[in-house]
Short mmCIF file of C-alpha atoms and ligand atoms in Angstrom, two decimals:
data_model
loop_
_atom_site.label_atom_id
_atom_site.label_comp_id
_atom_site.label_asym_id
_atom_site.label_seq_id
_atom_site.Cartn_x
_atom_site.Cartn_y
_atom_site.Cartn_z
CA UNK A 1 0.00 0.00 0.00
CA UNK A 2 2.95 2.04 0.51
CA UNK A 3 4.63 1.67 -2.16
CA UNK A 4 1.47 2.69 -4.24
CA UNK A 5 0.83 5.90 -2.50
CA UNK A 6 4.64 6.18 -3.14
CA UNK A 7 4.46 5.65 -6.97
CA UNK A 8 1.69 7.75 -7.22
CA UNK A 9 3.63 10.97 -5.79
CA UNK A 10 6.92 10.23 -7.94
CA UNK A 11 4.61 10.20 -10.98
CA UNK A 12 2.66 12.42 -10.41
CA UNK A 13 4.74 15.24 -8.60
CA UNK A 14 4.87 17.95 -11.19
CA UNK A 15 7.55 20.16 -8.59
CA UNK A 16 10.55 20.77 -10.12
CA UNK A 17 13.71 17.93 -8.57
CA UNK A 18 14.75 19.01 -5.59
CA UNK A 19 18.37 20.22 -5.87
CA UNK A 20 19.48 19.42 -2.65
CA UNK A 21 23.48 17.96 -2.65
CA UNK A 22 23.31 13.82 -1.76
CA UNK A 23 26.45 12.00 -1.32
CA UNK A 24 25.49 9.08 -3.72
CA UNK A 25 27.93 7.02 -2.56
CA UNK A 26 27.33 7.09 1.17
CA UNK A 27 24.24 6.15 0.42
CA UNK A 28 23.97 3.11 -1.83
CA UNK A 29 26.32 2.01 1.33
CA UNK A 30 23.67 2.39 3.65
CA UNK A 31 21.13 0.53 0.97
CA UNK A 32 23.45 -2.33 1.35
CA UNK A 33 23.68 -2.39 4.52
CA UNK A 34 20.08 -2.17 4.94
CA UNK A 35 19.99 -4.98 2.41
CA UNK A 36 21.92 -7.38 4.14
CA UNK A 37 20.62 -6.77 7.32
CA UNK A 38 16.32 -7.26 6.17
CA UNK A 39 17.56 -10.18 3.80
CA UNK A 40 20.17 -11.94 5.73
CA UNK A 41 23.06 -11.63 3.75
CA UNK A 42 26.41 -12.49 4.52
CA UNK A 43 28.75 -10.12 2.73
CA UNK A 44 29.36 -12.67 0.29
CA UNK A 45 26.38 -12.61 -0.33
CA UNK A 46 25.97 -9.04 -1.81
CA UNK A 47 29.05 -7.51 -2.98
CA UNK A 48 29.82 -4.17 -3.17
CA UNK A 49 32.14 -1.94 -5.32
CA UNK A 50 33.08 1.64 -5.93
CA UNK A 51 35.03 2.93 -8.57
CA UNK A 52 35.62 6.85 -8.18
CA UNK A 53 37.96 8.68 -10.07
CA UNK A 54 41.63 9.53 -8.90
CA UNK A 55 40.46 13.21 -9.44
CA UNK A 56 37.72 12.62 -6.62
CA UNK A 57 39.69 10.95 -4.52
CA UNK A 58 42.35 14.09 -4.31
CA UNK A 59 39.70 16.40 -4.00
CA UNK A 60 37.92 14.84 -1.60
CA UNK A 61 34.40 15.24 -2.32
CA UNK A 62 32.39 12.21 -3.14
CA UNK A 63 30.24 11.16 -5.52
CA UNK A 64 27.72 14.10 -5.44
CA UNK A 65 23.89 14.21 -7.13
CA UNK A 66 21.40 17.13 -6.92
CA UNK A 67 18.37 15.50 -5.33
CA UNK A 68 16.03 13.92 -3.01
CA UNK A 69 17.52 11.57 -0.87
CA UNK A 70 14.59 9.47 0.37
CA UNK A 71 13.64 8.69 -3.43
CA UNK A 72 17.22 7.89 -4.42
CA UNK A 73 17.19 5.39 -1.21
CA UNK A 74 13.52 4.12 -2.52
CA UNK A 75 15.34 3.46 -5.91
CA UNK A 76 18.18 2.26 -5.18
CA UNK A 77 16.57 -0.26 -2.20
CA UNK A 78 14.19 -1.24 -4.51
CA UNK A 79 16.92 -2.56 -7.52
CA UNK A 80 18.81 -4.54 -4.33
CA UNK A 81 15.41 -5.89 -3.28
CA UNK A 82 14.49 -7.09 -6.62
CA UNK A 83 17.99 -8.53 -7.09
CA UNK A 84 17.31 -10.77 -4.12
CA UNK A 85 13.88 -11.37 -4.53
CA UNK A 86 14.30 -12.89 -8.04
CA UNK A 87 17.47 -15.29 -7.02
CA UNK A 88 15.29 -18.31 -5.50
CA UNK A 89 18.42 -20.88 -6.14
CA UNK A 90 20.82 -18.74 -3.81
CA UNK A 91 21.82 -14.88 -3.67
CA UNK A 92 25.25 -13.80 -5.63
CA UNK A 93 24.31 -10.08 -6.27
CA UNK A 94 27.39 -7.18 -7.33
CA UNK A 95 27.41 -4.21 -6.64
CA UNK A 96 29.20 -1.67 -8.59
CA UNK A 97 29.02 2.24 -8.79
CA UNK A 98 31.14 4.10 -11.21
CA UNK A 99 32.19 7.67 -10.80
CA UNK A 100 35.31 7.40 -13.14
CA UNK A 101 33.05 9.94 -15.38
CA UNK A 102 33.11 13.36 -14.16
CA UNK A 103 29.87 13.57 -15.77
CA UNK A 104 27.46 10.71 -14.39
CA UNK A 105 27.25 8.18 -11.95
CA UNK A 106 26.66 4.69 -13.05
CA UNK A 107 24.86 2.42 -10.50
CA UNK A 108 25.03 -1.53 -11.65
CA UNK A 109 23.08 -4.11 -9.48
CA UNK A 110 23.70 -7.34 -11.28
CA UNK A 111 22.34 -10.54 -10.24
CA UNK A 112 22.70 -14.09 -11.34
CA UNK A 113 18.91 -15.00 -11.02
CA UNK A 114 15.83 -16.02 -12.94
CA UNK A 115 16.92 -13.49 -15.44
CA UNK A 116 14.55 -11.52 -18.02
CA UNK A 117 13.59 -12.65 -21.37
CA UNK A 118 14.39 -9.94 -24.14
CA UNK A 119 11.36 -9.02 -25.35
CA UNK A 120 10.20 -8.33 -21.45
CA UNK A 121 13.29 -5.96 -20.77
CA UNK A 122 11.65 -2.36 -21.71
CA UNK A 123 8.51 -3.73 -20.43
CA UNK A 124 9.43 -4.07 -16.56
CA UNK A 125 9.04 -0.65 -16.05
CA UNK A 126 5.62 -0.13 -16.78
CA UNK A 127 2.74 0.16 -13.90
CA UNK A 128 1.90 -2.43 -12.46
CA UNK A 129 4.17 -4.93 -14.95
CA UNK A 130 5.21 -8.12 -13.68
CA UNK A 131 6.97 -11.23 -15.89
CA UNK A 132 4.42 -13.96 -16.09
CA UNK A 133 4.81 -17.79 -16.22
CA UNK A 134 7.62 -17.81 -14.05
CA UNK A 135 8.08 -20.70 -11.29
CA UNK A 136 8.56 -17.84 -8.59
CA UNK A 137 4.95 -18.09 -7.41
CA UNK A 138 6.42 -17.33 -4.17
CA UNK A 139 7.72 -13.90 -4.91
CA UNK A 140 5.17 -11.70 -4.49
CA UNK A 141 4.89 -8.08 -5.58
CA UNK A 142 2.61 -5.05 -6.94
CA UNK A 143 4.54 -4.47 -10.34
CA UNK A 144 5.67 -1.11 -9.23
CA UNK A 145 9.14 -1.08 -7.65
CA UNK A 146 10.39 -0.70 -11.38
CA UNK A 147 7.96 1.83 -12.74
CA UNK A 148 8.68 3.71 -9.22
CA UNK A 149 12.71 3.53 -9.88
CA UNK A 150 12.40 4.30 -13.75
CA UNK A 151 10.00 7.82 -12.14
CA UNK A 152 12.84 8.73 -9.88
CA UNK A 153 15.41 8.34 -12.02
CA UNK A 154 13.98 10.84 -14.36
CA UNK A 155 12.89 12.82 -12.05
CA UNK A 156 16.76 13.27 -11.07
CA UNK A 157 17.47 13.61 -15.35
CA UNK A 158 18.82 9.90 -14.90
CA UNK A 159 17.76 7.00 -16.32
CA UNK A 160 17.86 2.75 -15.62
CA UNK A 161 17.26 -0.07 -17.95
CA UNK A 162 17.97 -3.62 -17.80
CA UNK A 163 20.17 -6.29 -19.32
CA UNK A 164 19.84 -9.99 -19.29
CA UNK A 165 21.23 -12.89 -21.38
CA UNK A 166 18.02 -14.22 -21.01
CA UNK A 167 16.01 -16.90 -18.93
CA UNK A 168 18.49 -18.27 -16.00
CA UNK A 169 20.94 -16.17 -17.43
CA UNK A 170 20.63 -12.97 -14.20
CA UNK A 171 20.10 -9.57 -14.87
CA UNK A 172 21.79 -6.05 -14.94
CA UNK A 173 20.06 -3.23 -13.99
CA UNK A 174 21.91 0.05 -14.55
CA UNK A 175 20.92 3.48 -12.69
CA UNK A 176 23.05 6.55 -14.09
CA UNK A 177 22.52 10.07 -12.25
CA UNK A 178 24.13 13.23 -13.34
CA UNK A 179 26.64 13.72 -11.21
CA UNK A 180 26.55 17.03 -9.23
CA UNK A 181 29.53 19.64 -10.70
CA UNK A 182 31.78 20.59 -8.79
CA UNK A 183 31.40 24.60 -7.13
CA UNK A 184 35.03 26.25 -7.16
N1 ADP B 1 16.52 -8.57 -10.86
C1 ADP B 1 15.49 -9.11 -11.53
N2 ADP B 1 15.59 -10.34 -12.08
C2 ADP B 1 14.57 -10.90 -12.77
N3 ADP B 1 13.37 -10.31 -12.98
C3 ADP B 1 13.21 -9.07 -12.47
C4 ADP B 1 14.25 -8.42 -11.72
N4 ADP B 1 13.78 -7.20 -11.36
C5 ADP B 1 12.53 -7.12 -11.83
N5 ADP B 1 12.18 -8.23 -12.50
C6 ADP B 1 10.90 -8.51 -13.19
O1 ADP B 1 10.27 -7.27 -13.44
C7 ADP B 1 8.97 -7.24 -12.87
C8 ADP B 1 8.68 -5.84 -12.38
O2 ADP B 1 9.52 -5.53 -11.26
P1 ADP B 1 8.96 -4.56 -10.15
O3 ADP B 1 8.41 -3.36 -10.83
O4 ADP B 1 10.02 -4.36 -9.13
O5 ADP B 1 7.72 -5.34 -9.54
P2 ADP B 1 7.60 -6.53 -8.48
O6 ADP B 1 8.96 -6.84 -7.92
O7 ADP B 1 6.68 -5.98 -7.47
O8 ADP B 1 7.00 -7.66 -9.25
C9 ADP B 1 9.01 -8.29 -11.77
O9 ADP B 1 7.71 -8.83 -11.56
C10 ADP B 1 9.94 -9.32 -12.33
O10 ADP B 1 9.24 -10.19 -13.17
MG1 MG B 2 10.13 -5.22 -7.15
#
């Protein structure tokens, strides 16, 4: 019920994004953490990288986007959740964030679940969409975690989409944010 009131503000908020500054990488860290810790992960279980630039690194400052916090957390919980959610036969999720671009930061969850078949990948992030004929009666959902995610991500003048080599095969799903520039 939540999460539908919650879909229904990030779609339908006309407001312009927030531009508050949100340290990105802190908090896919916390996501993680929050992910292990509801799921009972061992770290193992759900690895995490980050890749920042030497630049940032000297400099200091993180890996910075102009936005809402609680909906980035929403997002970004929501791609970890789905990741274990959708690997029945045993959780091996990556985590990787990129900030080697100055311009964007690239957020990959990949899993090596149930997968997605091709001509489902674009469709995942419509309301209310869920993958039928799967033998994952057990995993229940509302079809909106995506559609939520793909809403956000805009919202922040990011995007996400989804890669798979198909049934069995795991899945990909990619988050990239502007990053915030830099103030001298
Ligand atoms: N990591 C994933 N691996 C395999 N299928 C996925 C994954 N993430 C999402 N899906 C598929 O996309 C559909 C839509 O996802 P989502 O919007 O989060 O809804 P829900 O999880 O509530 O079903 C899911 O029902 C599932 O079939
Ligand atoms: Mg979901």
């Amino acid at each position: 019920m939540e999460q539908v009131l919650k879909a229904g503000e990030a779609a339908q908020k006309k407001s312009p994004p927030p531009r508050v500054p949100v340290e990105f990488n802190s908090l896919v860290r916390e996501c993680i953490e929050l992910a292990r810790v509801r799921h009972h992960l061992q770290a193992a279980n759900l690895e995490y990288r980050e890749s920042l630039s030497s630049s940032s690194l000297q400099n200091g400052d993180g890996a910075c986007v102009l936005g809402d916090a609680e909906e980035l957390r929403t997002a970004v919980s929501n791609l970890l959740d789905n990741a274990v959610k959708y690997s029945p036969d045993g959780v091996h999720i990556s985590v990787e964030l990129d900030a080697q671009d100055g311009k964007r930061l690239v957020l990959r969850v990949r899993d090596q679940g149930v997968g997605i078949p091709e001509h489902e990948l674009k469709r995942i992030f419509r309301r209310f969409y869920r993958v039928t004929q799967r033998s994952l009666s057990q995993a229940k959902g509302t079809g909106l975690g995506l559609f939520i995610v793909r809403s956000i991500a805009r919202k922040h003048g990011g995007r996400v989409f989804a890669q798979s080599e198909g049934a069995g095969k795991g899945t990909t799903v990619t988050l990239e944010l502007p990053r915030k520039v830099r103030v001298a």
